[in-house]
CSV table of C-alpha atoms in Angstrom, one decimal:
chain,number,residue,atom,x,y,z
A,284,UNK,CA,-143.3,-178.3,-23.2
A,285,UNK,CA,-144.6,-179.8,-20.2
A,286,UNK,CA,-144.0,-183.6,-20.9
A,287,UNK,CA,-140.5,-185.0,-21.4
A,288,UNK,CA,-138.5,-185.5,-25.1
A,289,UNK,CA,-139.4,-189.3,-24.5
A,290,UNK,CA,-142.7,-189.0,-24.5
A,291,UNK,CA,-142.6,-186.8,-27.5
A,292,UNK,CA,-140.3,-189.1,-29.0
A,293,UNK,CA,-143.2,-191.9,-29.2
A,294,UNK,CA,-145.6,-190.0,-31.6
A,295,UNK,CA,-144.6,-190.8,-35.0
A,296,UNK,CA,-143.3,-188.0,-37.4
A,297,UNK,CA,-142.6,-184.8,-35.2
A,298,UNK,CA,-140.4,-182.5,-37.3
A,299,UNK,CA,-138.1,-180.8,-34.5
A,300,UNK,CA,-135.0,-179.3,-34.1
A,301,UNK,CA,-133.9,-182.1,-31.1
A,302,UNK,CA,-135.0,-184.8,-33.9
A,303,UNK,CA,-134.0,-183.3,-36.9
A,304,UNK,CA,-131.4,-181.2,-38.2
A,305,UNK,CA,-131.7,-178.0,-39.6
A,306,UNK,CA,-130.2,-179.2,-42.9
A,307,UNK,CA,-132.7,-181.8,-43.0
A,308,UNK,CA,-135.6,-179.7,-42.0
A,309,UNK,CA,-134.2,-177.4,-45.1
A,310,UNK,CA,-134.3,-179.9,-47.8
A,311,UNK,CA,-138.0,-180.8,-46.7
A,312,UNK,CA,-139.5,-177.3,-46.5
A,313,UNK,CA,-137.7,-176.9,-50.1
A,314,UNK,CA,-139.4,-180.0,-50.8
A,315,UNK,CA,-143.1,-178.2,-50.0
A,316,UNK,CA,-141.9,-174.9,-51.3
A,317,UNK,CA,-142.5,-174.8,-55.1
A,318,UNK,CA,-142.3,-172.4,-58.0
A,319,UNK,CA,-146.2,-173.3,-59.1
A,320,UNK,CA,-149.0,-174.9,-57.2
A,321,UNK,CA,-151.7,-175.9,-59.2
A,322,UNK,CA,-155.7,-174.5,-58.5
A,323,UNK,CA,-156.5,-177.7,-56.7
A,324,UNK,CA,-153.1,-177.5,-54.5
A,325,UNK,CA,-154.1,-173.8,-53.1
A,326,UNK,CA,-157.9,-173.5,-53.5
A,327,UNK,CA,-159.0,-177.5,-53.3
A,328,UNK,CA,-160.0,-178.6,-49.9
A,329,UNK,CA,-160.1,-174.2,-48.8
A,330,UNK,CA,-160.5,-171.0,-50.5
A,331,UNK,CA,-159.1,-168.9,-48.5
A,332,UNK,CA,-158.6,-165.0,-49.4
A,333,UNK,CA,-156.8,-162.1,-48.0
A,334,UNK,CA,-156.9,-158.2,-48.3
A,335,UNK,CA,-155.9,-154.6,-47.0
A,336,UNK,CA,-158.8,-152.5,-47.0
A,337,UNK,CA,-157.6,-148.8,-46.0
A,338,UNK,CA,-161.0,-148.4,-43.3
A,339,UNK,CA,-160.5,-148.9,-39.8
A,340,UNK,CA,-161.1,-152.7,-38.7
A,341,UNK,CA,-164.1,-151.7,-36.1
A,342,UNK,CA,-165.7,-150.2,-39.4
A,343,UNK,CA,-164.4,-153.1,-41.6
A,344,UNK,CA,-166.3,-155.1,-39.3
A,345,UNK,CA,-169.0,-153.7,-38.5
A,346,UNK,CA,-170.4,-153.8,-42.0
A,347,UNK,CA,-169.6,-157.4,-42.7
A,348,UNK,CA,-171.6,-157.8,-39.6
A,349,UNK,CA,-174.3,-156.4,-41.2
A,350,UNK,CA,-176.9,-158.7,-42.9
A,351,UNK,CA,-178.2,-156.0,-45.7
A,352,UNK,CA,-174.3,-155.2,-46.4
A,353,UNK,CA,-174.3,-158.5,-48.7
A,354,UNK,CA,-176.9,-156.6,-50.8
A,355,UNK,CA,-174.3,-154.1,-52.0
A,356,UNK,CA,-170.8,-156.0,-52.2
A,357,UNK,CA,-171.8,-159.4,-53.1
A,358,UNK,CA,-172.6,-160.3,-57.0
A,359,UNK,CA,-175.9,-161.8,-56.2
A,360,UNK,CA,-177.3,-161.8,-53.0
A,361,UNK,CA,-180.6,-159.1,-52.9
A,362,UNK,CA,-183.5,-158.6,-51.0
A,363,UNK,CA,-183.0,-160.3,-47.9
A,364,UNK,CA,-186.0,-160.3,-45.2
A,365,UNK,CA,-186.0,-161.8,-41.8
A,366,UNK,CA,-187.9,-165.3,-41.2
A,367,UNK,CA,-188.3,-165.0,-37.7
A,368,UNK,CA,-186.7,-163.4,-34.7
A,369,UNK,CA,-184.0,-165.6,-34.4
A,370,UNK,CA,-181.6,-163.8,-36.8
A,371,UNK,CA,-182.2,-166.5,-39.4
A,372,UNK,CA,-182.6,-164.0,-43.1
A,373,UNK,CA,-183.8,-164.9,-46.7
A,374,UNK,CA,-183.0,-163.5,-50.2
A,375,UNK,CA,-182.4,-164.2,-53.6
A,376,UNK,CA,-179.5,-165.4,-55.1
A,377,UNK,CA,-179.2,-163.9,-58.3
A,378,UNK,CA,-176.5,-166.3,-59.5
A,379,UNK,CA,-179.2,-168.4,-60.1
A,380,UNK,CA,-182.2,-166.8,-60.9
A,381,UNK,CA,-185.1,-168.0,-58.7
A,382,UNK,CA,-182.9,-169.6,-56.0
A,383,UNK,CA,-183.8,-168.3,-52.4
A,384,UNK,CA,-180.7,-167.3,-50.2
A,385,UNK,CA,-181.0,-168.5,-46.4
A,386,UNK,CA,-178.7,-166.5,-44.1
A,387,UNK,CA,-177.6,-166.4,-40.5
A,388,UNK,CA,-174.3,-164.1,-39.4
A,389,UNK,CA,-172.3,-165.1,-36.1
A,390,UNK,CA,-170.2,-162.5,-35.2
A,391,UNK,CA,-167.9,-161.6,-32.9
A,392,UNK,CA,-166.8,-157.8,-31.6
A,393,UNK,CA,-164.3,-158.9,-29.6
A,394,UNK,CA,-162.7,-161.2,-32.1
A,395,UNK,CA,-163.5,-159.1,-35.3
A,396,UNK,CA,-164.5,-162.4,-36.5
A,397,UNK,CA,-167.8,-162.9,-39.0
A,398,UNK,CA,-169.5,-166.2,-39.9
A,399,UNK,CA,-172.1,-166.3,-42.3
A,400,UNK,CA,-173.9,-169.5,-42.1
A,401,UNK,CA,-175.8,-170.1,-45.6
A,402,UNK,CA,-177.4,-172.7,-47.7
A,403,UNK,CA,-179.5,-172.6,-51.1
A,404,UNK,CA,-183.5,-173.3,-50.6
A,405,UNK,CA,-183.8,-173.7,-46.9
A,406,UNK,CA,-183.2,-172.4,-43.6
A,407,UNK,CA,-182.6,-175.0,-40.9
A,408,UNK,CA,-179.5,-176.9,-42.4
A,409,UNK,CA,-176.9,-173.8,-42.8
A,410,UNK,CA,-173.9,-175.8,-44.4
A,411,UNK,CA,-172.5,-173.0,-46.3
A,412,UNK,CA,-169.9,-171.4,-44.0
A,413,UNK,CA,-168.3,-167.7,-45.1
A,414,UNK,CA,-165.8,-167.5,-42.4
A,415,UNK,CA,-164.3,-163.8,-42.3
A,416,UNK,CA,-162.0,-162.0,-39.6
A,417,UNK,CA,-161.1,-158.7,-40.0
A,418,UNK,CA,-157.5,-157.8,-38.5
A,419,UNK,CA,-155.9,-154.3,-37.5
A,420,UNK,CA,-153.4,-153.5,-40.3
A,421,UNK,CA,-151.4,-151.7,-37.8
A,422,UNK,CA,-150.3,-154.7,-36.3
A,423,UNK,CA,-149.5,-157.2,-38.6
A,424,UNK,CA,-148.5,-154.4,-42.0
A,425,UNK,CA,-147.4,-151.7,-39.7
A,426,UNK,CA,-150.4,-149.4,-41.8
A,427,UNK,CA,-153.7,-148.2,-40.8
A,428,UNK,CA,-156.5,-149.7,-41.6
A,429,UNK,CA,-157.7,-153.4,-41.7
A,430,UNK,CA,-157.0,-156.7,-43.5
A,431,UNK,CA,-159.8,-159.3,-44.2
A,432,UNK,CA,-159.2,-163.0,-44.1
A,433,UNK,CA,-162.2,-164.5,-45.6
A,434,UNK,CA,-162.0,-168.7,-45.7
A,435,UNK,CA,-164.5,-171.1,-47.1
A,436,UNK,CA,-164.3,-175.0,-46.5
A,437,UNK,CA,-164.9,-177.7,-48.9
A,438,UNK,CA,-168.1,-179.4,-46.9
A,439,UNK,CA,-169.2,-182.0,-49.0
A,440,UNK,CA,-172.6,-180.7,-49.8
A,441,UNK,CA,-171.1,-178.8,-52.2
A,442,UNK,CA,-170.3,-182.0,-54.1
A,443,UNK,CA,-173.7,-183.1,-53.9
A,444,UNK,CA,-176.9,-181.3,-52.7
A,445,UNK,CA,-178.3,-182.8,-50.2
A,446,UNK,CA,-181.5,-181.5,-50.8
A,447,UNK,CA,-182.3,-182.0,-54.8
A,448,UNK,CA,-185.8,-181.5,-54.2
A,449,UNK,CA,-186.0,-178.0,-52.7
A,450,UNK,CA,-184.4,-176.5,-55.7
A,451,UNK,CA,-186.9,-174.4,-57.8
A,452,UNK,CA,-186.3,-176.4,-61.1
A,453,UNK,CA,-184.5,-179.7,-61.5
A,454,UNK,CA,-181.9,-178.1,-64.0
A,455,UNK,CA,-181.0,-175.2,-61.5
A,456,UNK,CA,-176.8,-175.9,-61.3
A,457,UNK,CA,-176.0,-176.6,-58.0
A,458,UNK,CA,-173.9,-174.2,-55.9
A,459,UNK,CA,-171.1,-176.5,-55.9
A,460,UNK,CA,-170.5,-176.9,-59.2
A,461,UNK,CA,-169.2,-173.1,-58.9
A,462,UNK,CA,-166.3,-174.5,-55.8
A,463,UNK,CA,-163.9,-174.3,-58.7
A,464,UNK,CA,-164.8,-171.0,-59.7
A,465,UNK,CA,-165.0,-169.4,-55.6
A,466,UNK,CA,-161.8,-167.6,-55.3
A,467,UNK,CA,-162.2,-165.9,-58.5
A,468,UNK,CA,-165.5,-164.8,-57.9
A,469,UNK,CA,-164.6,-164.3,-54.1
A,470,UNK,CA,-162.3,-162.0,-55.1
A,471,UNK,CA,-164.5,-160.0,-57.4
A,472,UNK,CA,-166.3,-159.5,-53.9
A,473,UNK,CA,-163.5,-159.0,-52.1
A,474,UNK,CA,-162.6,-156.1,-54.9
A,475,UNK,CA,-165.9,-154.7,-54.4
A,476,UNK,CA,-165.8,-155.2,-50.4
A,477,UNK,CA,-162.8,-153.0,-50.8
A,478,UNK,CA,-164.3,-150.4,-53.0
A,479,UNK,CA,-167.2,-149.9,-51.1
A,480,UNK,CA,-165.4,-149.5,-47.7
A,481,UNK,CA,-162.1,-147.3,-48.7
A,482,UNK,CA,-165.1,-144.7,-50.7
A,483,UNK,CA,-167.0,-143.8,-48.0
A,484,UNK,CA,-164.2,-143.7,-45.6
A,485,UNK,CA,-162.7,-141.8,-47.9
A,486,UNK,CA,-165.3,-139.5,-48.3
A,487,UNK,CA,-166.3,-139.6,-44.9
A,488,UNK,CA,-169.8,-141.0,-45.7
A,489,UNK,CA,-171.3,-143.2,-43.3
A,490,UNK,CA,-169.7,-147.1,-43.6
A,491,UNK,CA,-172.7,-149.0,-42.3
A,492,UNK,CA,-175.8,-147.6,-42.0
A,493,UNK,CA,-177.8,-150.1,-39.7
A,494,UNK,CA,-181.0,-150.9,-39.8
A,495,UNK,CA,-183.7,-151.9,-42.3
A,496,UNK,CA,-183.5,-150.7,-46.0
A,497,UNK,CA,-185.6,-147.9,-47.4
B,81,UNK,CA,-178.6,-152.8,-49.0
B,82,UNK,CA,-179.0,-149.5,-47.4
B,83,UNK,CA,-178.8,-146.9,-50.2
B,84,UNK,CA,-180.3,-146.4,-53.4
B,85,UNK,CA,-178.5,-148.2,-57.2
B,86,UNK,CA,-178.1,-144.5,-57.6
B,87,UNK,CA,-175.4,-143.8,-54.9
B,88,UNK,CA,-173.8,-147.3,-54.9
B,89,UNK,CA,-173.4,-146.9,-58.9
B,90,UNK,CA,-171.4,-143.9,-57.7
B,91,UNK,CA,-168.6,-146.3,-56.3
B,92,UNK,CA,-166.1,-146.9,-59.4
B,93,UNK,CA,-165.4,-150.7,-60.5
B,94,UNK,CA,-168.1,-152.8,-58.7
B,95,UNK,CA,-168.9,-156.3,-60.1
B,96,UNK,CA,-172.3,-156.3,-59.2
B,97,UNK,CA,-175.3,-158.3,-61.1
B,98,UNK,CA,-177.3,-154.7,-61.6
B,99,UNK,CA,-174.1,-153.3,-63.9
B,100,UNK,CA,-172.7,-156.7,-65.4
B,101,UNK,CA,-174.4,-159.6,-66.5
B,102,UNK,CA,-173.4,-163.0,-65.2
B,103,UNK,CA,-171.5,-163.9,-68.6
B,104,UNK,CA,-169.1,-160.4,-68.6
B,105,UNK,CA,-168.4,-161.6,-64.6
B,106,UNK,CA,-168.1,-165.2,-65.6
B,107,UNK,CA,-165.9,-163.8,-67.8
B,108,UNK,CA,-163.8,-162.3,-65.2
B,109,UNK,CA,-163.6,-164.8,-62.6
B,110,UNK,CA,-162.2,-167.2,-65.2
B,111,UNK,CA,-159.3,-164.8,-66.1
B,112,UNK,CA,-158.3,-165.0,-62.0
B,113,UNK,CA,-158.8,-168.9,-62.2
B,114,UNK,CA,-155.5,-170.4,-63.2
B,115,UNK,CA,-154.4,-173.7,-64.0
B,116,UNK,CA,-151.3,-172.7,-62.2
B,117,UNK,CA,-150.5,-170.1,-59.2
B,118,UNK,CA,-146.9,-168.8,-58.6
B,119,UNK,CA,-145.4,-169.3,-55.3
B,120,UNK,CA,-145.2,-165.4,-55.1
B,121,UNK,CA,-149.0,-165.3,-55.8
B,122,UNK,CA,-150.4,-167.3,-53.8
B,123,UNK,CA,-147.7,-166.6,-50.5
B,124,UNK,CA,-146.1,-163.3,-51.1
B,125,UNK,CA,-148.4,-160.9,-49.1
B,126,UNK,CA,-149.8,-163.5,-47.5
B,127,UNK,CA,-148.9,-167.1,-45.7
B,128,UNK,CA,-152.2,-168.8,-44.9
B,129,UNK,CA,-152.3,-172.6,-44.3
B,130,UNK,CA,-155.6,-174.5,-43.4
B,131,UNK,CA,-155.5,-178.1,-41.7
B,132,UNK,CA,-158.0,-180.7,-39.9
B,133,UNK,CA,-157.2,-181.9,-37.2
B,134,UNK,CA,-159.0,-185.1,-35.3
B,135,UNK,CA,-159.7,-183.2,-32.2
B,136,UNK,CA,-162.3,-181.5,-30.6
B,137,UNK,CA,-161.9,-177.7,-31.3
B,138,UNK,CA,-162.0,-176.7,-27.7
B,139,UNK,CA,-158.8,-179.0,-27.0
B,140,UNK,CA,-157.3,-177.8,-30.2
B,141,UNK,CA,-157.6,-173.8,-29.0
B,142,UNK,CA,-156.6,-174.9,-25.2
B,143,UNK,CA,-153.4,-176.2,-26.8
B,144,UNK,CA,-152.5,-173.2,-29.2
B,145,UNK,CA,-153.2,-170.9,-26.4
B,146,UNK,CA,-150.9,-172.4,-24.1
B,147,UNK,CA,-147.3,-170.4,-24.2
B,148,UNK,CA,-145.5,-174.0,-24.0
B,149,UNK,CA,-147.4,-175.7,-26.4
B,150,UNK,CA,-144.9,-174.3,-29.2
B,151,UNK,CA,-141.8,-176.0,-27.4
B,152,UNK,CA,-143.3,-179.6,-28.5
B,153,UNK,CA,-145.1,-178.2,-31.9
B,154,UNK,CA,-142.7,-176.2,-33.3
B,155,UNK,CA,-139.8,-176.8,-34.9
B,156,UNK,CA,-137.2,-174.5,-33.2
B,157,UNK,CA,-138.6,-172.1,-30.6
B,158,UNK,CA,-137.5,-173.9,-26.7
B,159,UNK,CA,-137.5,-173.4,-23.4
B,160,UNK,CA,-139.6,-170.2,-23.0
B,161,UNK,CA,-140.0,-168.0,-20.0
B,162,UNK,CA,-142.1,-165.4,-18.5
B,163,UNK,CA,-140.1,-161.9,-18.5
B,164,UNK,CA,-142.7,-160.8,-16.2
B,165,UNK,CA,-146.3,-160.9,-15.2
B,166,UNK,CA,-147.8,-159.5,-18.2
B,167,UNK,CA,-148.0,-163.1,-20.5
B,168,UNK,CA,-144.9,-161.5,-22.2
B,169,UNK,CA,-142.9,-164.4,-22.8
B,170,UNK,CA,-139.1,-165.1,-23.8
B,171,UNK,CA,-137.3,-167.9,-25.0
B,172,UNK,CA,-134.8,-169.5,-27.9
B,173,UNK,CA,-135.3,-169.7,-31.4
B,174,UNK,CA,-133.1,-172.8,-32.4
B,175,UNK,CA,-133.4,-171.7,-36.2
B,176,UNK,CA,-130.8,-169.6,-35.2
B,177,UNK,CA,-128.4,-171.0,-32.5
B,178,UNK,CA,-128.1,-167.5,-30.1
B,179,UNK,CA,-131.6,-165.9,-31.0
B,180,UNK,CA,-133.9,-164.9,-28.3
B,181,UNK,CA,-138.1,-164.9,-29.5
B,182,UNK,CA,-140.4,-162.9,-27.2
B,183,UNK,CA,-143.9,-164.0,-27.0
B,184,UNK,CA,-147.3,-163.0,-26.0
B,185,UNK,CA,-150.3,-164.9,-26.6
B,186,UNK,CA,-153.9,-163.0,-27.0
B,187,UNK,CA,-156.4,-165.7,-27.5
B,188,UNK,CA,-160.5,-165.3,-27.6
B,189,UNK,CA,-162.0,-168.2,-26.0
B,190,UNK,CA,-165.5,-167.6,-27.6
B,191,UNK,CA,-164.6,-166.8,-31.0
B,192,UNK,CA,-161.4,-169.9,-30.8
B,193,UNK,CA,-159.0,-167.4,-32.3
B,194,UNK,CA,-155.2,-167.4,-30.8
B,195,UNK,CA,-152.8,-164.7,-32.1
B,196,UNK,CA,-148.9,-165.1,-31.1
B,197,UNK,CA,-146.9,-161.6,-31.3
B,198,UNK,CA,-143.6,-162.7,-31.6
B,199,UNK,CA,-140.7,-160.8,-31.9
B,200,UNK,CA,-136.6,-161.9,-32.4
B,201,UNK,CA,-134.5,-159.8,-30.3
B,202,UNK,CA,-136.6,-157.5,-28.5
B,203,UNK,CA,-139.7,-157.7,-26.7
B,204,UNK,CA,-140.9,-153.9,-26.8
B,205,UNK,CA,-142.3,-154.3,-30.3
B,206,UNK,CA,-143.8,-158.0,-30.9
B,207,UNK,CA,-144.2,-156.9,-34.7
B,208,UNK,CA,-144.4,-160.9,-35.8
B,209,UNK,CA,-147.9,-161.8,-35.7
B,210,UNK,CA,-149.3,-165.3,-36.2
B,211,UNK,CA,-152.8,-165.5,-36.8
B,212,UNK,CA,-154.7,-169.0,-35.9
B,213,UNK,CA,-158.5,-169.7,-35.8
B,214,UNK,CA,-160.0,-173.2,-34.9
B,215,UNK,CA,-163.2,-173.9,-36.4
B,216,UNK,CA,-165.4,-176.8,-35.8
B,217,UNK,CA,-165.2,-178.8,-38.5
B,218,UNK,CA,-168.6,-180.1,-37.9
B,219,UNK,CA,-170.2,-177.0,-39.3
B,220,UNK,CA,-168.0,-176.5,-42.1
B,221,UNK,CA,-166.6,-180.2,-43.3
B,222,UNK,CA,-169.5,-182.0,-41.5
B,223,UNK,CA,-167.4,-184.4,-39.6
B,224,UNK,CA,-166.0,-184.1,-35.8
B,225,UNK,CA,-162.6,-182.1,-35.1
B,226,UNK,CA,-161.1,-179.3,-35.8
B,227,UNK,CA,-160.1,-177.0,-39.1
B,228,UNK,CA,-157.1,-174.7,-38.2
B,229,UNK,CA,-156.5,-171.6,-40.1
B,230,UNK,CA,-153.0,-169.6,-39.8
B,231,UNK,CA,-152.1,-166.5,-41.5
B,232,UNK,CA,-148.9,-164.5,-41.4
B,233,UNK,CA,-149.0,-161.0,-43.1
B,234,UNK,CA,-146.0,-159.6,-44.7
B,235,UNK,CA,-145.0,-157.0,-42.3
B,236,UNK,CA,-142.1,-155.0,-43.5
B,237,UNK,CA,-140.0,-155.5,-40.7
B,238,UNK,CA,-139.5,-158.9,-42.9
B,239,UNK,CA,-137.9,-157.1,-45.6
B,240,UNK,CA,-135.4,-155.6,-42.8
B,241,UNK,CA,-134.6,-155.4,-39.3
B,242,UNK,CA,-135.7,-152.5,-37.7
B,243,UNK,CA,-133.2,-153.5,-34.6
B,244,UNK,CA,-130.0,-155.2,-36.8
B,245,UNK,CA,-127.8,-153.5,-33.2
B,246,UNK,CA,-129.7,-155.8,-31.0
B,247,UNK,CA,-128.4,-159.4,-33.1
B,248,UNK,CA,-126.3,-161.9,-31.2
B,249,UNK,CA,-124.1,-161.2,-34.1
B,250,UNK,CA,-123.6,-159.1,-37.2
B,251,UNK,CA,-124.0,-162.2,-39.7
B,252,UNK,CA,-127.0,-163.8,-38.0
B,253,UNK,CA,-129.6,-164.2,-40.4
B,254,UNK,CA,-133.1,-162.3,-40.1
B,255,UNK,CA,-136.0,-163.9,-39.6
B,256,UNK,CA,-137.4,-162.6,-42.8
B,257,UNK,CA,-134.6,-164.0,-45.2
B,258,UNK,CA,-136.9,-167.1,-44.6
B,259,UNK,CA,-140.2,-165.8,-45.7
B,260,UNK,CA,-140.0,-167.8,-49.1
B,261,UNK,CA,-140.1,-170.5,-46.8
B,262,UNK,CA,-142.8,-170.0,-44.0
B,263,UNK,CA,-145.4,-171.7,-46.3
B,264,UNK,CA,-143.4,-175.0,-46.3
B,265,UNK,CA,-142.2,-174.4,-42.7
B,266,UNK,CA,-145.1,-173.8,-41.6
B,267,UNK,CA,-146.9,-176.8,-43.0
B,268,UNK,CA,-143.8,-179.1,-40.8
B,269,UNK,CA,-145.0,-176.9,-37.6
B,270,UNK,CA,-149.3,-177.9,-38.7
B,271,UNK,CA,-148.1,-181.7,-39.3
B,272,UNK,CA,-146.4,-181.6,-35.9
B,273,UNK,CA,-149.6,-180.0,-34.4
B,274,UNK,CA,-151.8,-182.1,-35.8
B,275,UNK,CA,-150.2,-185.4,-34.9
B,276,UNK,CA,-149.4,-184.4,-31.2
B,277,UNK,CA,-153.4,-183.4,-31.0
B,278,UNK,CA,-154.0,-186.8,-33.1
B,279,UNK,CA,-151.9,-188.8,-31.0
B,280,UNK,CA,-153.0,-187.5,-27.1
B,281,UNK,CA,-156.8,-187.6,-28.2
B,282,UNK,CA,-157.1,-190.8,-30.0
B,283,UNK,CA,-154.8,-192.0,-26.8
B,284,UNK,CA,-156.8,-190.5,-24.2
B,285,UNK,CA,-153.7,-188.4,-22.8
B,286,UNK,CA,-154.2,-184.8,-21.3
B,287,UNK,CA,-154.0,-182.8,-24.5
B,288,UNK,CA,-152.6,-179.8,-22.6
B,289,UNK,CA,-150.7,-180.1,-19.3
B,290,UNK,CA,-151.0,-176.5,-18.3
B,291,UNK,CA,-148.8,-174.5,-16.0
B,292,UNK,CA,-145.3,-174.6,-16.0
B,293,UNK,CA,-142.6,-177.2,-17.6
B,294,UNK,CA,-141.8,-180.6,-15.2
């Protein structure tokens, strides 16, 4: 703390030891802490999802980084091509039938961290935001291998699409009418993430194999 | 996808469109989606909480990377200092009146993540890791500021003290007798954050001071 308690002392609603008591900080945190939370408490504004995956992170990562890795541990996503040069991929969304998939990963190997920038029927407005980091479990579970912290936000598009008329048939559901549904089915990927990775490391088969598809 | 349906169907329990149709995995995802979550559920492996914040990103990672930043933001840990030159920090955790907290901060300013390896105690083995990412909240609420993400693992020095010979005293209670808690304490320490950030950039005040404390 670099300015003084005063000046602290002017911004409304600062929970600290100096202007709180610990009995009193106690009865609030009880106050948040409850037995149930209810789907739109946890997964309403975030879905956020977590996961020990017994790979090493560098591997963990590696393969999320990896555009054609959605093609095996995602439900739906297939067949995704490059548009250009820039990064920027397309595919199909199986989910819903003859929706195209636009793609772009951000990545980070210094951070472990993995964004996958997305949207439904076109390419230059990527709302959809997959944000992944991939941890060493050594450090924060004291166990080799990796966990994966994978968080979506609730960006308003997903209430309403902002581009109705891109979509291959007027009666295609939107993407956001699944929000509800994301952490379940983000955790059937998650599951299959998991598979995937702990096999071949297992079996010593190669985790990301780079490059184009056969 | 890499390698052939053949070898990926080789990979026991996948959820994948090629091996079950969208009603058995609608199916599925709607036996994980609950009405209602226990707390153990949704914060017993895991403590992630998720915020926005009104401030720009870059301002909001300045201020988590800053070692004194926590004095004014969290409840209990004061008057921190460096034990040498290597960032390792050490100073008081108020929680519990005689209890020293070692810090280090490793923060990525490209990828805006800021991990704190803590430790009570000791400052050979910062076991106690706290996980925050800033993301613009432009790309992923569509609005300006700042989304904060903060994960704690379960690490099972929680469950016991590896070091119970180096406590200030036999009946001082261990950090992890309060991981029921860290959800709703940690929510207290993300309100304080976020209305310290609130406050300084809707006033125009130096969000963080830098250097050492007046």
């Amino acid at each position: 703390m670099r300015v003084s308690e005063e000046e602290l002392a002017e911004i409304p609603g600062l929970a600290r030891f100096e202007n709180m008591p610990l009995p009193e900080a106690f009865k609030l945190v009880g106050e948040h802490t409850k037995e149930f939370y209810s789907h739109q408490e946890v997964y309403g504004d975030f879905c956020t999802l977590q996961g020990y995956i017994d790979c090493p992170p560098r591997q963990v990562y590696d393969y999320l980084a990896d555009m054609f890795s959605q093609e095996e541990y995602t439900y739906s996503v297939r067949d995704l091509e490059p548009v250009d040069d820039t990064g920027l991929h397309v595919g199909w969304d199986r989910l819903s039938g003859t929706t195209r998939i636009y793609v772009r990963i951000d990545a980070n190997p210094d951070a472990l961290t993995v964004d996958y920038h997305a949207a439904w029927d076109q390419g230059h407005d990527l709302w959809m935001i997959y944000l992944f980091r991939v941890v060493d479990a050594q450090t924060v579970l004291k166990r080799p291998g990796s966990v994966v912290l994978w968080t979506n936000c609730h960006h308003p598009y997903y209430e309403k699409n902002p581009y109705p008329e891109l979509a291959p048939s007027p009666d295609r559901r939107w993407v956001g009418d699944f929000w509800h549904q994301f952490y379940g089915g983000h955790l059937l990927e998650l599951e299959n993430l998991k598979a995937i990775l702990e096999y071949r490391h297992r079996m010593g088969i190669p985790i990301t194999a780079g490059g184009a598809r056969p």
